[in-house]
Coordinates of C-alpha atoms in Angstrom, one line a residue:
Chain A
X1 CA 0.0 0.0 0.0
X2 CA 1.0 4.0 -0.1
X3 CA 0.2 6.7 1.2
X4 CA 0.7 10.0 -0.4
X5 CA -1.2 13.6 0.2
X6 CA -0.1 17.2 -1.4
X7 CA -1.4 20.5 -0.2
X8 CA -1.9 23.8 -1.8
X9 CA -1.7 26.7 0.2
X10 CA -1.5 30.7 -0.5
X11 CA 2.5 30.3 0.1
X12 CA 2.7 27.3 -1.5
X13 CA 2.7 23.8 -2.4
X14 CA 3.4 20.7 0.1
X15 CA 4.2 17.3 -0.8
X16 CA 4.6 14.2 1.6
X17 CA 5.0 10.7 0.3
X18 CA 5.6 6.7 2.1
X19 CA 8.2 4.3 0.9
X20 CA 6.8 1.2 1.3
X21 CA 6.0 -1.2 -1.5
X22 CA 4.9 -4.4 -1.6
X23 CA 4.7 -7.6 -3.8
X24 CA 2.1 -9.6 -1.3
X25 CA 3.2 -9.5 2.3
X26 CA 6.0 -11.5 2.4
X27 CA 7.8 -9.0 -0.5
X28 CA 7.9 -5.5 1.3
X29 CA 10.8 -3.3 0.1
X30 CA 11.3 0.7 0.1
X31 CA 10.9 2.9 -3.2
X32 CA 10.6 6.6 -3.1
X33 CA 7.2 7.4 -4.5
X34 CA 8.1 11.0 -5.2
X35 CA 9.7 12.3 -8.5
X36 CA 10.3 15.7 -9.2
X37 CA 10.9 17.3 -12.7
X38 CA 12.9 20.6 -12.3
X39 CA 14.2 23.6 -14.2
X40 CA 15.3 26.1 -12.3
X41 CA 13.4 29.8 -12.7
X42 CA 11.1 28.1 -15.0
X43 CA 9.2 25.3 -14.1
X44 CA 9.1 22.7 -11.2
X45 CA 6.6 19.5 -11.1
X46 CA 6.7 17.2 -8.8
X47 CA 4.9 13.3 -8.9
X48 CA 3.4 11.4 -6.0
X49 CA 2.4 7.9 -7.4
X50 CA 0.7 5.1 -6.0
X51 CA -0.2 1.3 -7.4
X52 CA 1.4 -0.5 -9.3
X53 CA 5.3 0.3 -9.7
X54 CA 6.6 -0.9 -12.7
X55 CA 3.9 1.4 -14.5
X56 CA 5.2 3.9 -11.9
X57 CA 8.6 3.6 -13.2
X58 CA 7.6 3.1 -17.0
X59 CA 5.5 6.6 -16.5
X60 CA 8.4 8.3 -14.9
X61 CA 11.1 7.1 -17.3
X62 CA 9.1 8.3 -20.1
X63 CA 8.3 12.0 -19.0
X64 CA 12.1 12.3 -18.7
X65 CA 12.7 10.5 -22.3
X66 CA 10.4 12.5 -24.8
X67 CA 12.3 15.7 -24.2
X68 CA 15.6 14.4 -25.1
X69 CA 13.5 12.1 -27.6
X70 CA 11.8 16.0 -28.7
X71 CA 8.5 14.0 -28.3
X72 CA 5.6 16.9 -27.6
X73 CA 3.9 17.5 -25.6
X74 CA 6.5 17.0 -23.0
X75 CA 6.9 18.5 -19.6
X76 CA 8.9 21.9 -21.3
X77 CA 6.6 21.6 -23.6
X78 CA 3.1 22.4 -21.5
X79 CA 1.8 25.6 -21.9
X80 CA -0.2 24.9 -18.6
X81 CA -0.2 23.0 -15.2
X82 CA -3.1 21.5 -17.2
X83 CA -2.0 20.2 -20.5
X84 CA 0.7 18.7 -18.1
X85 CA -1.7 16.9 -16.3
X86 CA -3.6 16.1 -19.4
X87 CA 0.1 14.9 -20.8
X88 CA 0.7 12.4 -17.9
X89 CA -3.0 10.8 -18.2
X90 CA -2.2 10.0 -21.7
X91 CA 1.7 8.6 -20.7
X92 CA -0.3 6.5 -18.2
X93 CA -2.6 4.7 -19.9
X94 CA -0.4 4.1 -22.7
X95 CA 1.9 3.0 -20.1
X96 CA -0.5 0.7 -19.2
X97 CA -2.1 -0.4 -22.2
X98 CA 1.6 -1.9 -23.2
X99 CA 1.4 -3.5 -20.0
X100 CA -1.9 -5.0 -20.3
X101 CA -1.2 -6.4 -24.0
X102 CA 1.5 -8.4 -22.2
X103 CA -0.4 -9.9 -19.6
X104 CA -0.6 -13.7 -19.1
X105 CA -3.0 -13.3 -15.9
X106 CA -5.2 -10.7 -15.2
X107 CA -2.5 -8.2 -13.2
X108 CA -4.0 -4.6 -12.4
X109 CA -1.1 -2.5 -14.2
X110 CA -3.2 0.5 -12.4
X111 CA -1.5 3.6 -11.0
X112 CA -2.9 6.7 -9.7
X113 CA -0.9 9.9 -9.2
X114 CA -1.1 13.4 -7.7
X115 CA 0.8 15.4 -10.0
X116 CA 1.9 19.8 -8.5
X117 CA 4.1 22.1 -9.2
X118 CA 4.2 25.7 -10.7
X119 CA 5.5 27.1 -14.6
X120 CA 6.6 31.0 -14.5
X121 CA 3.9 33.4 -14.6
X122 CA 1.1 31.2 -13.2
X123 CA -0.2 30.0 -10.3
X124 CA 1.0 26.1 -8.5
X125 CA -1.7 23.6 -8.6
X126 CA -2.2 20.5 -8.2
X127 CA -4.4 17.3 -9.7
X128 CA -5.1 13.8 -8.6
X129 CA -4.4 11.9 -12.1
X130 CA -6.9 8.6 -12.2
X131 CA -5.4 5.1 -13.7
X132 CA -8.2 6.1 -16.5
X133 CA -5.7 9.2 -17.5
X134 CA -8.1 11.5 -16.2
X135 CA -7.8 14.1 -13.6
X136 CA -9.3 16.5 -10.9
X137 CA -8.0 19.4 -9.5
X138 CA -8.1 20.2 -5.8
X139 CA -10.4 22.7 -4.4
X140 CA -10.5 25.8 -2.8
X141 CA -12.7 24.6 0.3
X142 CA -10.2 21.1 0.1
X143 CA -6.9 22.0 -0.9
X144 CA -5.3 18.3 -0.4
X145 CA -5.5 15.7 -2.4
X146 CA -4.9 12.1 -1.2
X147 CA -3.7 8.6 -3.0
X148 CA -3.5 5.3 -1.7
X149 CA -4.5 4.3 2.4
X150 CA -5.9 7.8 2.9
X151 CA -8.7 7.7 5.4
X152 CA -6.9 7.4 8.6
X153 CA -5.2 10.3 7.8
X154 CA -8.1 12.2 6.1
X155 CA -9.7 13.8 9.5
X156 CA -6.4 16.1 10.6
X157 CA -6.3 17.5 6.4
X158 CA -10.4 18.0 6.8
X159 CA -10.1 19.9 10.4
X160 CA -7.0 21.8 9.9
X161 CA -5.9 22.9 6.4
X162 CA -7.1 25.8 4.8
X163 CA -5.4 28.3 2.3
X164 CA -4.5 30.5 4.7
X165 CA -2.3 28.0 7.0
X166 CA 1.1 28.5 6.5
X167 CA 3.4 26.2 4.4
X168 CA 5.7 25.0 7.4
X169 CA 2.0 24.6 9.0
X170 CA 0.9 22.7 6.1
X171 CA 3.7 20.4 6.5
X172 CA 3.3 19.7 9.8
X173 CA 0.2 18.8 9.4
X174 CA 1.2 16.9 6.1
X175 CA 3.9 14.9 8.8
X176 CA 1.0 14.3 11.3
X177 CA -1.5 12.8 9.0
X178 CA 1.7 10.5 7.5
X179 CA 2.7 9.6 11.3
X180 CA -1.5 8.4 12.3
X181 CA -1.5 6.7 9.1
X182 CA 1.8 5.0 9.5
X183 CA 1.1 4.1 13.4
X184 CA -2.8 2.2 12.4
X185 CA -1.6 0.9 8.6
X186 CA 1.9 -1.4 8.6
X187 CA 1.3 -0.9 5.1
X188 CA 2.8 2.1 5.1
X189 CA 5.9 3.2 6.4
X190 CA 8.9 5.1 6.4
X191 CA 11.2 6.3 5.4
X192 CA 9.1 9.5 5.1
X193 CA 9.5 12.2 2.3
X194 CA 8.4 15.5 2.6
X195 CA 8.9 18.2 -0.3
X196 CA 8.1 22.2 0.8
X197 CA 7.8 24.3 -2.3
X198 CA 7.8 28.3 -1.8
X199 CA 5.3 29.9 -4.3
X200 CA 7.0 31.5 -7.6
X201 CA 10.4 30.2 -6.1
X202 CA 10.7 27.9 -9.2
X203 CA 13.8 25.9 -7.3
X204 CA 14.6 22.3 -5.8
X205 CA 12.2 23.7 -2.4
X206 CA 12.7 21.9 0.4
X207 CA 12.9 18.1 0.4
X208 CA 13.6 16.3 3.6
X209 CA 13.9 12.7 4.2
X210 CA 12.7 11.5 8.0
X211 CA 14.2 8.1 8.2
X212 CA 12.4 5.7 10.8
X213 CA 14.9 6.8 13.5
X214 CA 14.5 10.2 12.9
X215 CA 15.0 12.5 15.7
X216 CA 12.6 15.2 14.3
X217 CA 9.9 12.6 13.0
X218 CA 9.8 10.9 16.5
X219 CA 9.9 14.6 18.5
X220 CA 6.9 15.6 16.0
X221 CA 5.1 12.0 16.6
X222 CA 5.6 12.5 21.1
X223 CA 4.6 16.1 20.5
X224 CA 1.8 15.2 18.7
X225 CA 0.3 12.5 21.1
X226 CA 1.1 15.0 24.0
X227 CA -1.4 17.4 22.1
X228 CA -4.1 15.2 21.5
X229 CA -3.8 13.8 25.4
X230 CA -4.1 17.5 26.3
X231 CA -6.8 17.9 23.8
X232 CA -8.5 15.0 25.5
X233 CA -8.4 16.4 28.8
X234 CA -9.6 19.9 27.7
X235 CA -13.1 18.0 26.3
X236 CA -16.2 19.6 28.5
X237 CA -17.0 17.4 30.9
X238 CA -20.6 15.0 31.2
X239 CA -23.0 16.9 32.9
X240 CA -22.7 14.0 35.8
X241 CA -19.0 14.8 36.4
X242 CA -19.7 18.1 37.7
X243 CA -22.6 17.6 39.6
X244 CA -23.2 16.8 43.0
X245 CA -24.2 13.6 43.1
X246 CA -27.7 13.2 44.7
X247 CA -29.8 10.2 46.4
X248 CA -31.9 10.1 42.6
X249 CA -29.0 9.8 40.3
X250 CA -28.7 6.3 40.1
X251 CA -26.8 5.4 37.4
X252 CA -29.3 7.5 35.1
X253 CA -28.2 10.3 33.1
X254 CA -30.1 13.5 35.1
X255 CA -30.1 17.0 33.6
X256 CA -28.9 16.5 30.4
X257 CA -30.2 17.7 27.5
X258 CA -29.9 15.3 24.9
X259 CA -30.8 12.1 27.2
X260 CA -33.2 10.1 25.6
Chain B
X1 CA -22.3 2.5 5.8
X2 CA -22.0 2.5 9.8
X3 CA -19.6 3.5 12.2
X4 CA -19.8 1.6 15.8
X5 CA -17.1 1.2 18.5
X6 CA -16.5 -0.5 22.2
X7 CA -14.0 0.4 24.5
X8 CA -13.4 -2.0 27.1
X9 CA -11.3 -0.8 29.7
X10 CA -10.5 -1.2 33.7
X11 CA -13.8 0.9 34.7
X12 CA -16.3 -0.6 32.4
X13 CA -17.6 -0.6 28.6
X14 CA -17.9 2.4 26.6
X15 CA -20.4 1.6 23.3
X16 CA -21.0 3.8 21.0
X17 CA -23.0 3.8 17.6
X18 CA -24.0 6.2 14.5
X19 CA -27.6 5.9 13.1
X20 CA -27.0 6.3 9.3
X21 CA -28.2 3.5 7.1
X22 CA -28.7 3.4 3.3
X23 CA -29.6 1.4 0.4
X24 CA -28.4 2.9 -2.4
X25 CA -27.0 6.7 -2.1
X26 CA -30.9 8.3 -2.5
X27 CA -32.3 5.7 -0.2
X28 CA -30.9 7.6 3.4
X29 CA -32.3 6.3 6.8
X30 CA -32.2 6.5 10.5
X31 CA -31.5 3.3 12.5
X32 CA -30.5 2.3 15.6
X33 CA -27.8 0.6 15.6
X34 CA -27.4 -0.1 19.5
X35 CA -29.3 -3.0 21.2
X36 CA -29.0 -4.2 24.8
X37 CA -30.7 -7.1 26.4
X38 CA -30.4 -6.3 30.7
X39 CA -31.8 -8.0 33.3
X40 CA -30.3 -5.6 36.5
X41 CA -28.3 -7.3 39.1
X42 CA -27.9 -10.2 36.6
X43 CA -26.6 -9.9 33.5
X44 CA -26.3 -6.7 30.9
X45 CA -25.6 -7.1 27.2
X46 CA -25.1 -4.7 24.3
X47 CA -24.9 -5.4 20.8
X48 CA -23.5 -3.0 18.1
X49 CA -24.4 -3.8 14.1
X50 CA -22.8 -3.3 11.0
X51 CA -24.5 -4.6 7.1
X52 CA -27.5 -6.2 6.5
X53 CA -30.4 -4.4 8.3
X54 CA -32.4 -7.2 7.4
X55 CA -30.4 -9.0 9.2
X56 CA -29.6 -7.5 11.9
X57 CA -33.2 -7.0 13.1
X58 CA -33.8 -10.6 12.5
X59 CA -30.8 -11.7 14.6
X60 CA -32.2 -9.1 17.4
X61 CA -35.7 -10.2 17.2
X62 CA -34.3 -13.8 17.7
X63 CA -32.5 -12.8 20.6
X64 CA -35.3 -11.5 22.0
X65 CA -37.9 -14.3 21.0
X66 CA -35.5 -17.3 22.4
X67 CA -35.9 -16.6 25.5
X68 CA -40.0 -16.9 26.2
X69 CA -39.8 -19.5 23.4
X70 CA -37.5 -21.8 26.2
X71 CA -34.9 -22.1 23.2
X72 CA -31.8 -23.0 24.6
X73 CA -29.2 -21.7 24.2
X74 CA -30.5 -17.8 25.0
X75 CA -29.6 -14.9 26.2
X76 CA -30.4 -15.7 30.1
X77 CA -29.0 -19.9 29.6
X78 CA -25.4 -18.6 28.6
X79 CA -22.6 -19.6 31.0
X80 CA -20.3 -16.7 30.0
X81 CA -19.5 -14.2 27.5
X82 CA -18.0 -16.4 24.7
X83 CA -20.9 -18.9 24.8
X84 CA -23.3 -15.5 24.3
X85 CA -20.6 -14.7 22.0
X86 CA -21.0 -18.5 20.0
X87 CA -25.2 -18.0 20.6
X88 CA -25.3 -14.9 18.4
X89 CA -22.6 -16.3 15.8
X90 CA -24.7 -18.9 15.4
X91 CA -28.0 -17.6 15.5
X92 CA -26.5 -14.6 12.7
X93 CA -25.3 -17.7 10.3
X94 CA -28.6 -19.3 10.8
X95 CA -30.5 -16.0 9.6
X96 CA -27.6 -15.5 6.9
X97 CA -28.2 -18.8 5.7
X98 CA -32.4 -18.0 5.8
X99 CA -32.3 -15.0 3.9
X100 CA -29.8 -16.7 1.3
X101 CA -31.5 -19.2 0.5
X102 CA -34.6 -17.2 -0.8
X103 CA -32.4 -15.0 -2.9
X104 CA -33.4 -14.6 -6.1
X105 CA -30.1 -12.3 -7.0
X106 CA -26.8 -12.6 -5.4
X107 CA -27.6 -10.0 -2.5
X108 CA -25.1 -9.8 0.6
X109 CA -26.5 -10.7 3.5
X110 CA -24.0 -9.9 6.0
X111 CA -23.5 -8.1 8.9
X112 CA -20.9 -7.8 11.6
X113 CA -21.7 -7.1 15.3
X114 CA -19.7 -6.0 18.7
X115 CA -21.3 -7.7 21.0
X116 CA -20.0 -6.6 24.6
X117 CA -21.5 -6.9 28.1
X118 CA -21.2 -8.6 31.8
X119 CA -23.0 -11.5 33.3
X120 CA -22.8 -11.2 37.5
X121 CA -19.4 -12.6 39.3
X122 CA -17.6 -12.5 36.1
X123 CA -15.9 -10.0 33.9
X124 CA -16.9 -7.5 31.4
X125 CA -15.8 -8.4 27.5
X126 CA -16.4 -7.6 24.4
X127 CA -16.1 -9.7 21.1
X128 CA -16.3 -8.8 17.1
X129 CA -18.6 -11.4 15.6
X130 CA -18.0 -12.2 12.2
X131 CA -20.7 -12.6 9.2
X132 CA -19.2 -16.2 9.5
X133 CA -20.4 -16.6 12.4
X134 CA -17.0 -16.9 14.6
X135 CA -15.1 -13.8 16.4
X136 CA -12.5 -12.5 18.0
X137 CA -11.5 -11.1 21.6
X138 CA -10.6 -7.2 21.8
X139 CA -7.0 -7.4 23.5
X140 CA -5.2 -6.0 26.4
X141 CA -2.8 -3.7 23.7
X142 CA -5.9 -3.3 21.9
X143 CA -8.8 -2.4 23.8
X144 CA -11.5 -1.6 21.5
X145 CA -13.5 -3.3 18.4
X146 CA -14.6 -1.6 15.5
X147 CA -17.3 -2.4 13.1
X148 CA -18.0 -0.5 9.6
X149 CA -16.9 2.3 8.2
X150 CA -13.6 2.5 10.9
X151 CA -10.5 3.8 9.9
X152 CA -10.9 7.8 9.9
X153 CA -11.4 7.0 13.5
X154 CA -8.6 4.7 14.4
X155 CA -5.5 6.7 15.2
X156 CA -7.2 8.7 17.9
X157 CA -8.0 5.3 19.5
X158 CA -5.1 4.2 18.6
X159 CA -3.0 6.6 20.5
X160 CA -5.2 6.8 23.4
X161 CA -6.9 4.2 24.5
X162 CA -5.8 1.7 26.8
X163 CA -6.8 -0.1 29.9
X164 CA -6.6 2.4 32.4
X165 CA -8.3 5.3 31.2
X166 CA -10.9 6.2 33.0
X167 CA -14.6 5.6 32.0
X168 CA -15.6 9.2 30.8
X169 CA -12.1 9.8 29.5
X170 CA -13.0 6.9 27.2
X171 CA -16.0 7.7 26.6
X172 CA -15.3 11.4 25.3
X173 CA -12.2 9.8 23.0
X174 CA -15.2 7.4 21.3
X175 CA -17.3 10.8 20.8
X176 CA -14.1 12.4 19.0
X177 CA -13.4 9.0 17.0
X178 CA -17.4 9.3 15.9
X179 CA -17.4 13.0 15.2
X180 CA -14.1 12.9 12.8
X181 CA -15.8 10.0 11.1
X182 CA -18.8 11.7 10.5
X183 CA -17.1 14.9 9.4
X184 CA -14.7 12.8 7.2
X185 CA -17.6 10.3 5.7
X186 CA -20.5 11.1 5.1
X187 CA -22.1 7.8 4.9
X188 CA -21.4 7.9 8.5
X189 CA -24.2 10.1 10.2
X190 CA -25.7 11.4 13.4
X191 CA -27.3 10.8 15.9
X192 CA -25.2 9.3 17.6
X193 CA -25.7 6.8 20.4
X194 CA -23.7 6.1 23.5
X195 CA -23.6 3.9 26.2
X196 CA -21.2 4.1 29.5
X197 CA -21.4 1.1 31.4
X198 CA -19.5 0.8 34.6
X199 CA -17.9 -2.2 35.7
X200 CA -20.2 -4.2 37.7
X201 CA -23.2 -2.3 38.1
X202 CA -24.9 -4.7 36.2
X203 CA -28.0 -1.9 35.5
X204 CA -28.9 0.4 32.0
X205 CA -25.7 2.2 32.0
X206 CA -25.6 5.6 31.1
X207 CA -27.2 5.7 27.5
X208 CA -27.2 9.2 25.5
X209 CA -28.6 10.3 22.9
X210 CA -26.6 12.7 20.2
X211 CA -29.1 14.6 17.8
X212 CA -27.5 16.5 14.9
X213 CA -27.8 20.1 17.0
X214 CA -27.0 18.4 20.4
X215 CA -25.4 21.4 22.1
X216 CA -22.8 19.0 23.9
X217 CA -21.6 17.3 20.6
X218 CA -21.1 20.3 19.0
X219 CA -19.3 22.1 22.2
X220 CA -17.1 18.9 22.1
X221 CA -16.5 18.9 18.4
X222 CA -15.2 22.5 18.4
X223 CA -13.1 21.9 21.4
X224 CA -11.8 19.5 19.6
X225 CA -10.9 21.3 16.9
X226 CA -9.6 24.1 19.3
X227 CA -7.0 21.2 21.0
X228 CA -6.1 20.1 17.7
X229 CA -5.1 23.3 16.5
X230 CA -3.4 23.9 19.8
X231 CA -1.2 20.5 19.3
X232 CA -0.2 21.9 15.6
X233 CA 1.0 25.0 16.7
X234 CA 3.2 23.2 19.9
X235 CA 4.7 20.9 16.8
X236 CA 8.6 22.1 17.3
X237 CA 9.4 23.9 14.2
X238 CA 11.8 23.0 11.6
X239 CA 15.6 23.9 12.2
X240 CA 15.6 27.0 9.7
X241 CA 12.4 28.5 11.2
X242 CA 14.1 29.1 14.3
X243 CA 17.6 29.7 12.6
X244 CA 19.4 32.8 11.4
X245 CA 19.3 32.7 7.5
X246 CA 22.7 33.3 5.7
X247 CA 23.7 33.7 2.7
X248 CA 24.2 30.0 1.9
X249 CA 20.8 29.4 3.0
X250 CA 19.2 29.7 -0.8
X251 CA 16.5 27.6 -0.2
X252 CA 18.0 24.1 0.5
X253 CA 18.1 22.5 3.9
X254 CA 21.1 23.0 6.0
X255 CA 21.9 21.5 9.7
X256 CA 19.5 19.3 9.2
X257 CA 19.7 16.0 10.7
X258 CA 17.9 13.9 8.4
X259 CA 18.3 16.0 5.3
X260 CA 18.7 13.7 2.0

């Protein structure tokens, strides 16, 4: 399994991405699922992928080949975030398709992508690329997109992150949602990679690699759980836990106004 | 889709239950989806359901209709909590099996239950029973059981719950792990049922109702959010937010432990 997740806030984009693969259980190994595509001052992309990898790798090989091959569109090509986007859905189910015309069994040769980044003069953005080759673009009441285990992870994105947050925020919380996802789902694990791209910086950004002894990683993940344990203890209270107890209250719920 | 939970820890049980049910996406309803069988001073019994509704209303009416009936095994024959445990496998399968065999499509008649409680002079426990009609123990690392729709709410329990928190502590980490679910899936819905039972009172437990507007859910649900934000912002920061930029500092990571 995978998980990756990619925000888009006013400063920025932020990129976070698992390393573990696996063949069945038995065959786990470590692969970085991000890929970036750089040129400095004019355009920076970056690929989170999840399924299956040899497509994965077949996909990524390929965007790097047509522009040496002067196949267009490529990724200097693009006129737009979009026609990229539109570019990779087409490399992928080609990709695919080869795969597919191959097959002996019925493998899923599936992969599904979240595909960011940022050309001069326009704005980052980010879409979620389907194994179908098509794609959606984040939103501006949701600016995450997700690929792979993502639910566990989901509720932290949905209650904190907002446009406004800040981009060290962002990834933060990018880190947080990795660490509960990683703790509940031994199919994902580190190490950890975590890309932070400054709006119109149009350079490498960022890109930090938490191994699974980490020192920040595991100060993040005890910070964390101290937070929450606070959080806990901040809840209001049952009605019953702050009243006197009387000779009625038997066990009953008295006084409260939802009891039913 | 469902959402239920059980928390079994040093003080007593801790049930708790959404009410959304559909058949199809346009086909929305209310259930409950909590059921206990108590006779006070002798023997208390919850039961949470997941799947077939069908089903589950059959396997609760049978519960319910064994016992006048003099069917043995029932509810009030069992021994212990496994054999109550084995009684409801079997009498699940047995309706399964019913419903199957007047199928005219291929229609799933599943459903999965927690099935929790404490029969006098013995301990509380809880068990998952399985459409198949077997189950499994919750265990001491492990404290808790979830049916349906369960992994938005996982890493809260996960990093919280064990034995020895106390009831209400419990209690208000299950109301967290149900709100986030809700807010993260919306085939999970209010209101939202709870049930605190303490150890060895062997009476109704406290059981609560959550409507939608229920002034204490929503109090909760933005302390909540209030805690969570609090835990982000106590997040240490990364090394160059609290260092002195220089000049070398153009954007790629310096001093940093883990940096790739």
């Amino acid at each position: 399994m995978t998980y990756c997740l990619a925000i888009n806030v006013n400063d920025g984009l932020v990129l976070c991405s698992d390393s573990r693969t696996n063949a069945g259980t038995d065959n786990v190994s470590v692969y970085s699922k991000m890929h970036t595509f750089i040129w400095p001052g004019q355009r920076f992309f970056v690929l989170l992928s999840a399924g299956n990898l040899a497509t994965t790798q077949a996909v990524v090989k390929k965007l790097n080949n047509d522009i040496p091959a002067g196949l267009a569109p490529n990724l200097l090509t693009v006129n737009s975030m979009q026609e990229a986007a539109d570019y990779l859905g087409v490399v992928s189910t080609q990709v695919q398709k080869l795969h597919t015309s191959r097959d002996t069994a019925t493998t899923s040769f599936e992969a599904t992508f979240v595909f960011g980044g940022q050309i001069a003069g326009q704005a980052p953005e980010m879409f979620m690329v389907y194994p179908q080759g098509n794609y959606i673009h984040e939103s501006r009441e949701h600016p995450f997109l997700q690929i792979g285990e993502i639910k566990y992870g989901k509720p932290i994105l949905d209650r904190v992150v907002k446009r406004d947050v800040s981009l060290e925020r962002a990834a933060r919380c990018a880190l947080v949602s990795m660490n509960s996802t990683i703790r509940s789902n031994v199919t994902v694990g580190p190490p950890v990679e975590l890309l932070i791209y400054e709006r119109d910086s149009l350079g490498e950004g960022r890109r930090i690699y938490f191994s699974e002894d980490d020192p920040y990683a595991r100060q993040l993940s005890e910070r964390w759980n101290e937070g929450l344990m606070k959080a806990l203890q901040d809840l209001p209270p049952f009605p019953w836990e702050t009243e006197t107890k009387t000779a009625e209250d038997d066990g009953r719920v008295l006084n409260f106004p939802s009891n039913a």
